[in-house]
Short mmCIF file of C-alpha atoms in Angstrom, two decimals:
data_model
loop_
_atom_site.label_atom_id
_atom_site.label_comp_id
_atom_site.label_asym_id
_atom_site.label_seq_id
_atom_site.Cartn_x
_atom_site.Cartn_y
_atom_site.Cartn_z
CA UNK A 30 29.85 34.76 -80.35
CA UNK A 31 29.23 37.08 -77.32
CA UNK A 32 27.96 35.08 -74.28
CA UNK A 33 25.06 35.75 -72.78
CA UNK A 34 24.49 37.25 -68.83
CA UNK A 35 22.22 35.71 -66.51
CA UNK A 36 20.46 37.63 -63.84
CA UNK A 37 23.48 38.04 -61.61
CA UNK A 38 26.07 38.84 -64.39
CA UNK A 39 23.50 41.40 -65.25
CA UNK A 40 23.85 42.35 -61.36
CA UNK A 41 27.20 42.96 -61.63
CA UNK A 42 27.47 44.81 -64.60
CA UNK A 43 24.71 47.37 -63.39
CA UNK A 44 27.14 47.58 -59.78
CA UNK A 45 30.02 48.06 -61.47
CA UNK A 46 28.90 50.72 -64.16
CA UNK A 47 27.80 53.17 -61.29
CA UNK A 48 29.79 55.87 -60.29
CA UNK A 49 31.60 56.10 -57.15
CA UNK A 50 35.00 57.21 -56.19
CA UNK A 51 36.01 57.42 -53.03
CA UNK A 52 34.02 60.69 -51.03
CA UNK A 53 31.35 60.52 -53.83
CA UNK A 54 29.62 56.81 -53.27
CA UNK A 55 26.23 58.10 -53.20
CA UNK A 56 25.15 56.77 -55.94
CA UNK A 57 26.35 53.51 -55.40
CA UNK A 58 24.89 53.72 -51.62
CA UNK A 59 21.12 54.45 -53.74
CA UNK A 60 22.07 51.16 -55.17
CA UNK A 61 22.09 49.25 -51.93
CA UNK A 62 18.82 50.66 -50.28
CA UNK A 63 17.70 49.93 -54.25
CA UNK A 64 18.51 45.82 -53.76
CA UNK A 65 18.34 45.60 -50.23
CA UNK A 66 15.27 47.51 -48.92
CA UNK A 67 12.50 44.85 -49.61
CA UNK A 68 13.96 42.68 -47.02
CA UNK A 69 14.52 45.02 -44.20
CA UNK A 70 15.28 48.89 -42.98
CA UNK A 71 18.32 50.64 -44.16
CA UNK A 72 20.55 52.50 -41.89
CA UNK A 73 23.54 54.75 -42.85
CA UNK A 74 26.23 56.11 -40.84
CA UNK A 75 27.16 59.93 -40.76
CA UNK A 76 29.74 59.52 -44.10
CA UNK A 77 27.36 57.24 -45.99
CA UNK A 78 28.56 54.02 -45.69
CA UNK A 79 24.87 51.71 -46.21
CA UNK A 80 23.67 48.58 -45.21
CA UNK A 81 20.45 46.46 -45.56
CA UNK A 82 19.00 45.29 -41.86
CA UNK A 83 17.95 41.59 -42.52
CA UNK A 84 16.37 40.26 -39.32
CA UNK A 85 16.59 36.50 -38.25
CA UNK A 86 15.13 35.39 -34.92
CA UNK A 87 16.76 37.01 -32.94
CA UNK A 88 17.91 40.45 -32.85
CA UNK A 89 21.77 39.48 -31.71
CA UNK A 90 24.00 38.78 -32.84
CA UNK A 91 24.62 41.46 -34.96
CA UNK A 92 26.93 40.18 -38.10
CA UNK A 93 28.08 42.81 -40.47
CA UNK A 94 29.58 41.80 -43.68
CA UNK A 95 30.80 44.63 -45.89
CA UNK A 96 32.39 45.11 -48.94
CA UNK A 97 33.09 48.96 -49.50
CA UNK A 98 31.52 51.07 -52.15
CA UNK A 99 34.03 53.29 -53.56
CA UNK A 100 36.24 52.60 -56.51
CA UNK A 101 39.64 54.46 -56.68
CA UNK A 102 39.35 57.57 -59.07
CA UNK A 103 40.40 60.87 -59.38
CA UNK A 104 39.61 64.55 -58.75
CA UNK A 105 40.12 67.78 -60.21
CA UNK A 106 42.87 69.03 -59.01
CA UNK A 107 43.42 72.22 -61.36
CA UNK A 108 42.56 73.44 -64.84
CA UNK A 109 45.04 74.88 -67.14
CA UNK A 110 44.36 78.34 -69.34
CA UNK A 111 44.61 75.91 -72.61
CA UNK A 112 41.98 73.84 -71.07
CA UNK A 113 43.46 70.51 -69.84
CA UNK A 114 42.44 69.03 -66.67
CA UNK A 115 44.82 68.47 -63.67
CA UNK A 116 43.85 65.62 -61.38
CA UNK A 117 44.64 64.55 -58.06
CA UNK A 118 44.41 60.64 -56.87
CA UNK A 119 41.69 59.43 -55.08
CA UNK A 120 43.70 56.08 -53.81
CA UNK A 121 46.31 53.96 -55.06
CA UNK A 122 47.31 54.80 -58.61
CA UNK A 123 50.52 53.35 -60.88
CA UNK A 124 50.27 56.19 -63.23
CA UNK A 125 52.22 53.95 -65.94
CA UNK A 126 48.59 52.09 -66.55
CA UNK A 127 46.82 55.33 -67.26
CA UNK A 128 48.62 56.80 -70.08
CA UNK A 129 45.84 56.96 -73.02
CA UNK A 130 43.18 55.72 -71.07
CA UNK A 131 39.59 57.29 -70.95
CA UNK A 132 37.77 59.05 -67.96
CA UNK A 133 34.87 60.21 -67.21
CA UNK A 134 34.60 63.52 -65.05
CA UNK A 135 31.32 64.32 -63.35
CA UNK A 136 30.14 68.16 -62.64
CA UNK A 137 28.62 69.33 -59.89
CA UNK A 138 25.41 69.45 -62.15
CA UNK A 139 25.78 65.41 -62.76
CA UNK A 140 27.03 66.14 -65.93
CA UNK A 141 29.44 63.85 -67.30
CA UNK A 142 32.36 64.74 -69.63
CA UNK A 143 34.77 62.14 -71.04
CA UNK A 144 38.30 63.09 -71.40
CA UNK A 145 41.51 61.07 -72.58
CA UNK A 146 44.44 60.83 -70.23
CA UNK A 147 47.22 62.72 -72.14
CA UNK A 148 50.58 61.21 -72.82
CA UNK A 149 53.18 62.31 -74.65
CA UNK A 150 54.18 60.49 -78.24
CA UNK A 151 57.57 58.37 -77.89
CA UNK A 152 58.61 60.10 -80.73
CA UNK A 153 58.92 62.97 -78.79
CA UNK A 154 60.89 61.75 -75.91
CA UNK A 155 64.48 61.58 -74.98
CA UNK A 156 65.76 58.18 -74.12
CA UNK A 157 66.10 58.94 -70.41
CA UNK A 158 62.11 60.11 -70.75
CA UNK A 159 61.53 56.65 -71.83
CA UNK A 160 62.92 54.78 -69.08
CA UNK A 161 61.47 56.89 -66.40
CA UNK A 162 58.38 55.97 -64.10
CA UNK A 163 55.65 58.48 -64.75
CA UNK A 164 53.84 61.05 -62.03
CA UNK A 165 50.41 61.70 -61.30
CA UNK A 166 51.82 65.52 -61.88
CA UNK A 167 52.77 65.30 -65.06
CA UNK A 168 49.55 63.66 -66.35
CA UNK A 169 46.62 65.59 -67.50
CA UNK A 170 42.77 64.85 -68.99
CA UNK A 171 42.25 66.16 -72.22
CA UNK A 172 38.63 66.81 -73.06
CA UNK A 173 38.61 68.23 -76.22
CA UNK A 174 39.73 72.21 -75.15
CA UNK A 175 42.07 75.05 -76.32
CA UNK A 176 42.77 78.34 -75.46
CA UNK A 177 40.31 79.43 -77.64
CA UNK A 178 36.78 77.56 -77.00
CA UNK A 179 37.35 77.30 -73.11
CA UNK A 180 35.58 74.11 -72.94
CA UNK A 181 36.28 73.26 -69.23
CA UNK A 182 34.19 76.36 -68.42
CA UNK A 183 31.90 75.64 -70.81
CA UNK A 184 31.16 72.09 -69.45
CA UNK A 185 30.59 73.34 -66.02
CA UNK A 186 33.91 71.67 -64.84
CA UNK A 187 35.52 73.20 -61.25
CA UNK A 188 38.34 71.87 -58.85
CA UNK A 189 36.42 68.86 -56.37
CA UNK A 190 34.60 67.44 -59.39
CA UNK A 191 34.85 63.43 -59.20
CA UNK A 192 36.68 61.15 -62.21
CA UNK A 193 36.60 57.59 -62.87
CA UNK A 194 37.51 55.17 -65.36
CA UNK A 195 35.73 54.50 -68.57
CA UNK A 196 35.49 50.92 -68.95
CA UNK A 197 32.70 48.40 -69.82
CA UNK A 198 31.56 45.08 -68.29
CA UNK A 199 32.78 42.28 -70.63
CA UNK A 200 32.38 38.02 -69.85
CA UNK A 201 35.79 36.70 -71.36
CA UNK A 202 36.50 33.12 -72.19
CA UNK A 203 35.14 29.61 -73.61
CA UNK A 204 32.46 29.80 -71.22
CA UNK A 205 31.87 33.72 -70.28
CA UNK A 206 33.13 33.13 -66.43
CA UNK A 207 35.62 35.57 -66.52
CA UNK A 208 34.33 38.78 -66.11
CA UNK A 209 36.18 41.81 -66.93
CA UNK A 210 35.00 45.79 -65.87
CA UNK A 211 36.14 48.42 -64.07
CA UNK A 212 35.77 48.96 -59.98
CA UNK A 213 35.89 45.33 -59.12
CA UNK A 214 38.01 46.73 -56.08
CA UNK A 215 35.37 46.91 -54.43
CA UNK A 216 32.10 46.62 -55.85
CA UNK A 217 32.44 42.85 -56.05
CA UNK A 218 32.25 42.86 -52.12
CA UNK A 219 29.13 44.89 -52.20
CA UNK A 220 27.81 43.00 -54.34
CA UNK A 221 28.77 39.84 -52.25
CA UNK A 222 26.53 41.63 -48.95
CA UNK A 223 24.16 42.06 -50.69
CA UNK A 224 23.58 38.67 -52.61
CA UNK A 225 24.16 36.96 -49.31
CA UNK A 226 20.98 38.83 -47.71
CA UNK A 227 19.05 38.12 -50.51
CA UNK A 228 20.31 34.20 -50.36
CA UNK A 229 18.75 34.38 -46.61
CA UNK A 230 15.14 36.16 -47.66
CA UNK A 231 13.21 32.67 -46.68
CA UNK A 232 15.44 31.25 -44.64
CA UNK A 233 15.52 31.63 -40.33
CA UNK A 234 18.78 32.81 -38.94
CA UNK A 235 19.81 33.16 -35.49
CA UNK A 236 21.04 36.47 -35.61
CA UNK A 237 20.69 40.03 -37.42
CA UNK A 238 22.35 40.35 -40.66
CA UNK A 239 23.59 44.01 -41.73
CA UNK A 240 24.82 43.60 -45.07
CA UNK A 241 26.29 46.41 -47.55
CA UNK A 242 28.91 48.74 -47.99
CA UNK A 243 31.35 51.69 -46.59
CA UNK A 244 32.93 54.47 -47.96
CA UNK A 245 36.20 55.48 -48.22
CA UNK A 246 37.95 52.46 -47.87
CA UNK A 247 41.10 53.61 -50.47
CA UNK A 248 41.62 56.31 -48.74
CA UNK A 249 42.44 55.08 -45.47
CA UNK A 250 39.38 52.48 -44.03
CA UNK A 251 37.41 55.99 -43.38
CA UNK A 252 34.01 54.66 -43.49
CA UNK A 253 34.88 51.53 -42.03
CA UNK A 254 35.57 52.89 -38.47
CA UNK A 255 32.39 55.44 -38.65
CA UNK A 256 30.05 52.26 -40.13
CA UNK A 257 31.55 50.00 -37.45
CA UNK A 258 30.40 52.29 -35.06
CA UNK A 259 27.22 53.00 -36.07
CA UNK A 260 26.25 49.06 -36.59
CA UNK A 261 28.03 47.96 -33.31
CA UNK A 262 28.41 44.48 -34.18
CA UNK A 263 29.32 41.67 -32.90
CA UNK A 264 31.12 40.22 -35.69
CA UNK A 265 32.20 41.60 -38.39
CA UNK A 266 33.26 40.27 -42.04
CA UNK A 267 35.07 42.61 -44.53
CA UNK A 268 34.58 41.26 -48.24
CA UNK A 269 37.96 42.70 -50.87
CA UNK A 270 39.66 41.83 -53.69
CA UNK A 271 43.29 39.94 -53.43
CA UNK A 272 45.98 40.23 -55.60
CA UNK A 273 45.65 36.95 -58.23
CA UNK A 274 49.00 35.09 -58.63
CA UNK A 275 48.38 33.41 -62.22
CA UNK A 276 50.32 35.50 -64.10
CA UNK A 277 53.31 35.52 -65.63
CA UNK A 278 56.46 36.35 -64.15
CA UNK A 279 54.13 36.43 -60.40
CA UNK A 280 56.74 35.75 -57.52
CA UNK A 281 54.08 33.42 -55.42
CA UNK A 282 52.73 32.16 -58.94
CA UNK A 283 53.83 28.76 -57.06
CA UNK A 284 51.11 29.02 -53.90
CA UNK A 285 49.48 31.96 -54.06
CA UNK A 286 45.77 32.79 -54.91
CA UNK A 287 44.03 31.41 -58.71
CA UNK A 288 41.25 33.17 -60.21
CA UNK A 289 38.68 30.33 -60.58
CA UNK A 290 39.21 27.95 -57.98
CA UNK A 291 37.72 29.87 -54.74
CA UNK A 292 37.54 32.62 -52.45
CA UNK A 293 40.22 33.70 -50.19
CA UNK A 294 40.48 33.42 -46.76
CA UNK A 295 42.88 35.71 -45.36
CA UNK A 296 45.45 34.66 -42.69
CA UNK A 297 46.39 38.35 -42.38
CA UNK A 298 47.11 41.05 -44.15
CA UNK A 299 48.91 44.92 -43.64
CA UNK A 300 46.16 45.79 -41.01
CA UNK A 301 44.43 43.19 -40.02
CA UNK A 302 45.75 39.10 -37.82
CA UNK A 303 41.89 38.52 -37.96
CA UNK A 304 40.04 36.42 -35.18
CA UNK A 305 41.82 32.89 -34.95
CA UNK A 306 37.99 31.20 -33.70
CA UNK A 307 35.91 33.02 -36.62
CA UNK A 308 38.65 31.96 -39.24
CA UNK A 309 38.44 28.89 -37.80
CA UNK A 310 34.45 28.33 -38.43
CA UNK A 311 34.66 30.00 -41.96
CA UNK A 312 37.38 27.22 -42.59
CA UNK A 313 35.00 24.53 -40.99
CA UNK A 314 32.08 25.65 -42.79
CA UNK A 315 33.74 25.45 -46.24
CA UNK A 316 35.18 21.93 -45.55
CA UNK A 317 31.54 20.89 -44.05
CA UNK A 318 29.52 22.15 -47.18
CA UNK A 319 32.22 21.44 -50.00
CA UNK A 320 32.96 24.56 -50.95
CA UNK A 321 36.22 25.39 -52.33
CA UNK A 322 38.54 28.11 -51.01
CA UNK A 323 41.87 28.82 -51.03
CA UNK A 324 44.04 30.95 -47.93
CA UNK A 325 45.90 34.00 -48.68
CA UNK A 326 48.04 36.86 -46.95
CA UNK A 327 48.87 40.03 -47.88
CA UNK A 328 51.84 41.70 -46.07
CA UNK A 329 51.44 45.18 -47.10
CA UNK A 330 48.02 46.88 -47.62
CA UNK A 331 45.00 46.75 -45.55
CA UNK A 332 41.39 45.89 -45.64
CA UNK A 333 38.22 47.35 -44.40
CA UNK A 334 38.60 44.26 -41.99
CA UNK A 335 41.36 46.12 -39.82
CA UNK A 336 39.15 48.91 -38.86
CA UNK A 337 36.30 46.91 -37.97
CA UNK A 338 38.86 44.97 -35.24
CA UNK A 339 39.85 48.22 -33.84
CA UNK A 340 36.52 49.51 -33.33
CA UNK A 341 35.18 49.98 -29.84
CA UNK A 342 36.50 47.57 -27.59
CA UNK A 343 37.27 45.30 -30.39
CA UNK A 344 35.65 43.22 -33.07
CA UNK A 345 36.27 39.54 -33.79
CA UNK A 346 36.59 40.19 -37.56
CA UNK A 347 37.68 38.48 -40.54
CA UNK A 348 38.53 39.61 -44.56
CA UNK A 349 37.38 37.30 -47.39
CA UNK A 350 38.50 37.99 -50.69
CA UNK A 351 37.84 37.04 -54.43
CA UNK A 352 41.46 37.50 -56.19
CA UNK A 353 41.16 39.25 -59.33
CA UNK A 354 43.84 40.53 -62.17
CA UNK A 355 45.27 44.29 -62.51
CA UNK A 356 43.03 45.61 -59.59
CA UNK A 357 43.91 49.42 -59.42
CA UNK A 358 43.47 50.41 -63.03
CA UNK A 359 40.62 50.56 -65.50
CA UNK A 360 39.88 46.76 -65.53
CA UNK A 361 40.16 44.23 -63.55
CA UNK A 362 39.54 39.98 -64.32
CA UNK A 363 37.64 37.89 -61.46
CA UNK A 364 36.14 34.61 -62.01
CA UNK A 365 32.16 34.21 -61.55
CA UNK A 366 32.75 30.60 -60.01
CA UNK A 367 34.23 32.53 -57.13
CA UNK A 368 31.66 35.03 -56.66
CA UNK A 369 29.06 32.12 -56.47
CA UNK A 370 31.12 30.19 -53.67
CA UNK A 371 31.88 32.83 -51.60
CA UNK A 372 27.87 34.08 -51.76
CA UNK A 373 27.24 30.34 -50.62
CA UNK A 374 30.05 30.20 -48.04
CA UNK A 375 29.18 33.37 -46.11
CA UNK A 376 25.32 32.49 -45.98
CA UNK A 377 26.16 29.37 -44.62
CA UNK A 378 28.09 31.14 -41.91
CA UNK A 379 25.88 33.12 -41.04
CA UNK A 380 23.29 30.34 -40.19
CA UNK A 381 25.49 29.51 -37.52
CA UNK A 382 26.24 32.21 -35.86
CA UNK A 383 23.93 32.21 -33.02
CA UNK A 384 24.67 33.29 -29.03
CA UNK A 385 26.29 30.21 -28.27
CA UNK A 386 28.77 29.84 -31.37
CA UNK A 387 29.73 34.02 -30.22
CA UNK A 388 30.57 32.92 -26.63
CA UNK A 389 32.76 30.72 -28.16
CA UNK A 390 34.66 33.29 -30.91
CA UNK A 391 34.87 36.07 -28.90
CA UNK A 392 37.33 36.83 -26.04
CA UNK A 393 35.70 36.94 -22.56
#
């Protein structure tokens, strides 16, 4: 029996459907003025990373909490006489979970074509072939062409033209909470922004809340640095994913981070040792309100949360996380429980966060 979605599953699934590799989040930006308009303005900075103004009483502090909008995908990188599509990554791809795997390519006419990533048959492999870690440069999209009916021309396909995953939203287990779909990494976080303003529509707030997303965060924190700019805040919360230990074979399966039993806080991770006074209250605030979290660290990688430290003359800033299965391929697993408390935590924090609790955070 298929379980049923409630108004914010049905959120999710519309956030996580839309397209938006990295360099090509419009429409997912759309999506945020879409949800977050009513309460406030919307601003953008110059590469399109968007946020919803929600005003409290006062116009500072100025919190921005962020997820970013763009899901790793690829892009055209070539086409071949016989038809088959070449592809370049856009972020962090182990090509090993592509092999025979759908995509969906985009035109510049908005267009979209679906192709198969090709793979060759084992039957047709040495023994060496079979032990050896695949390339990006030896995969290729098949869309259904041939020397003879030139369907990439046909289609209106050219070198630049966006691909992502084909994948649907799906609520696995007893009791639907475990939500499977592509682009978790790192629509979840937008989603997170946006839910929290929403959570603070009748309620006062001492402080300005600019909630939404940035772009090209897998391809090196782009539109974190260019957003953090633009907002000038004066804190700053970067929502992510974090790699879930409950799996088999995990090496920190022991102590590191469930799926189901509560948003991460992150003690550091490959860009970021965040603000020691800010963690501190977002640790407080959970233990105050009963809201369960867990801590985490990752010691390679980095979050949106690094560039929003760096900017200016610095930004006490801070990465929460939801920790999800197989992020970086055409599904990933979170847990709704998680979603829930970490929309609850963050609107809690930000009803504190008022002149006097900033004197104390940040370094004078």
């Amino acid at each position: 029996m298929a379980n049923k979605m409630d108004a914010r599953d049905k959120f999710l699934k519309e956030i996580t459907d839309l397209f938006g590799p990295s360099g090509f989040e419009e429409e997912v930006g759309n999506f945020v003025e879409k949800e977050l308009s009513p309460l406030g303005d919307i601003t953008r900075d110059g590469l399109g990373s968007t946020f919803g103004i929600k005003k409290g009483t006062s116009d500072t502090p100025k919190i921005l909490i962020a997820g970013h909008m763009d899901e790793v995908g690829f892009m055209v990188a070539g086409i071949t006489k016989s038809g088959y599509i070449k592809i370049n990554p856009l972020g962090g791809w182990w090509p090993h979970v592509l092999l025979s795997q759908k995509v969906v390519i985009r035109t510049r006419k908005g267009d979209l074509v679906t192709g198969l990533i090709g793979s060759k048959a084992p039957h047709g492999m040495k023994a060496e072939e079979r032990k050896k870690v695949m390339d990006i440069d030896d995969l290729y999209v098949d869309i259904g062409a041939s020397e003879e009916n030139e369907a990439a021309e046909k289609f209106g396909i050219r070198v630049g033209d966006p691909i992502v995953p084909y994948a649907e939203f799906e609520k696995l287990g007893p009791d639907g909470k475990f939500l499977m779909a592509k682009a978790w990494d790192n629509r979840i976080g937008v989603a997170v922004a946006i839910e929290v303003a929403k959570a603070l529509k009748d309620k006062k707030h001492p402080n300005t809340l600019y909630a939404g997303g940035t772009v090209m965060e897998e391809v090196g924190l782009r539109g974190a640095g260019t957003s953090a700019y633009h907002v000038n805040p004066d804190v700053a919360i970067a929502l992510d994913v974090t790699l879930a230990a409950d799996l088999p074979s995990s090496p920190n399966a022991e102590w590191g981070e469930k799926i189901g039993t509560g948003p991460s806080i992150s003690v550091m991770d490959g860009s970021l040792l965040p603000n020691p006074k800010l963690l501190d209250l977002v640790l407080d605030t959970a233990k105050e309100k009963d809201i369960p979290y867990q801590m985490g660290s990752l010691r390679f990688g980095g979050t949106d949360g690094g560039a929003f430290a760096r900017a200016r003359s610095g930004i006490p800033s801070l990465t929460c996380s939801i920790a999800t299965r197989y992020i970086h391929s055409h599904y990933g697993i979170l847990h709704r429980d998680d979603v829930d408390n970490l929309i609850k935590l963050l609107t809690e924090v930000v009803m504190k966060l008022d002149k006097k609790t900033l004197d104390k955070i940040r370094y004078q």
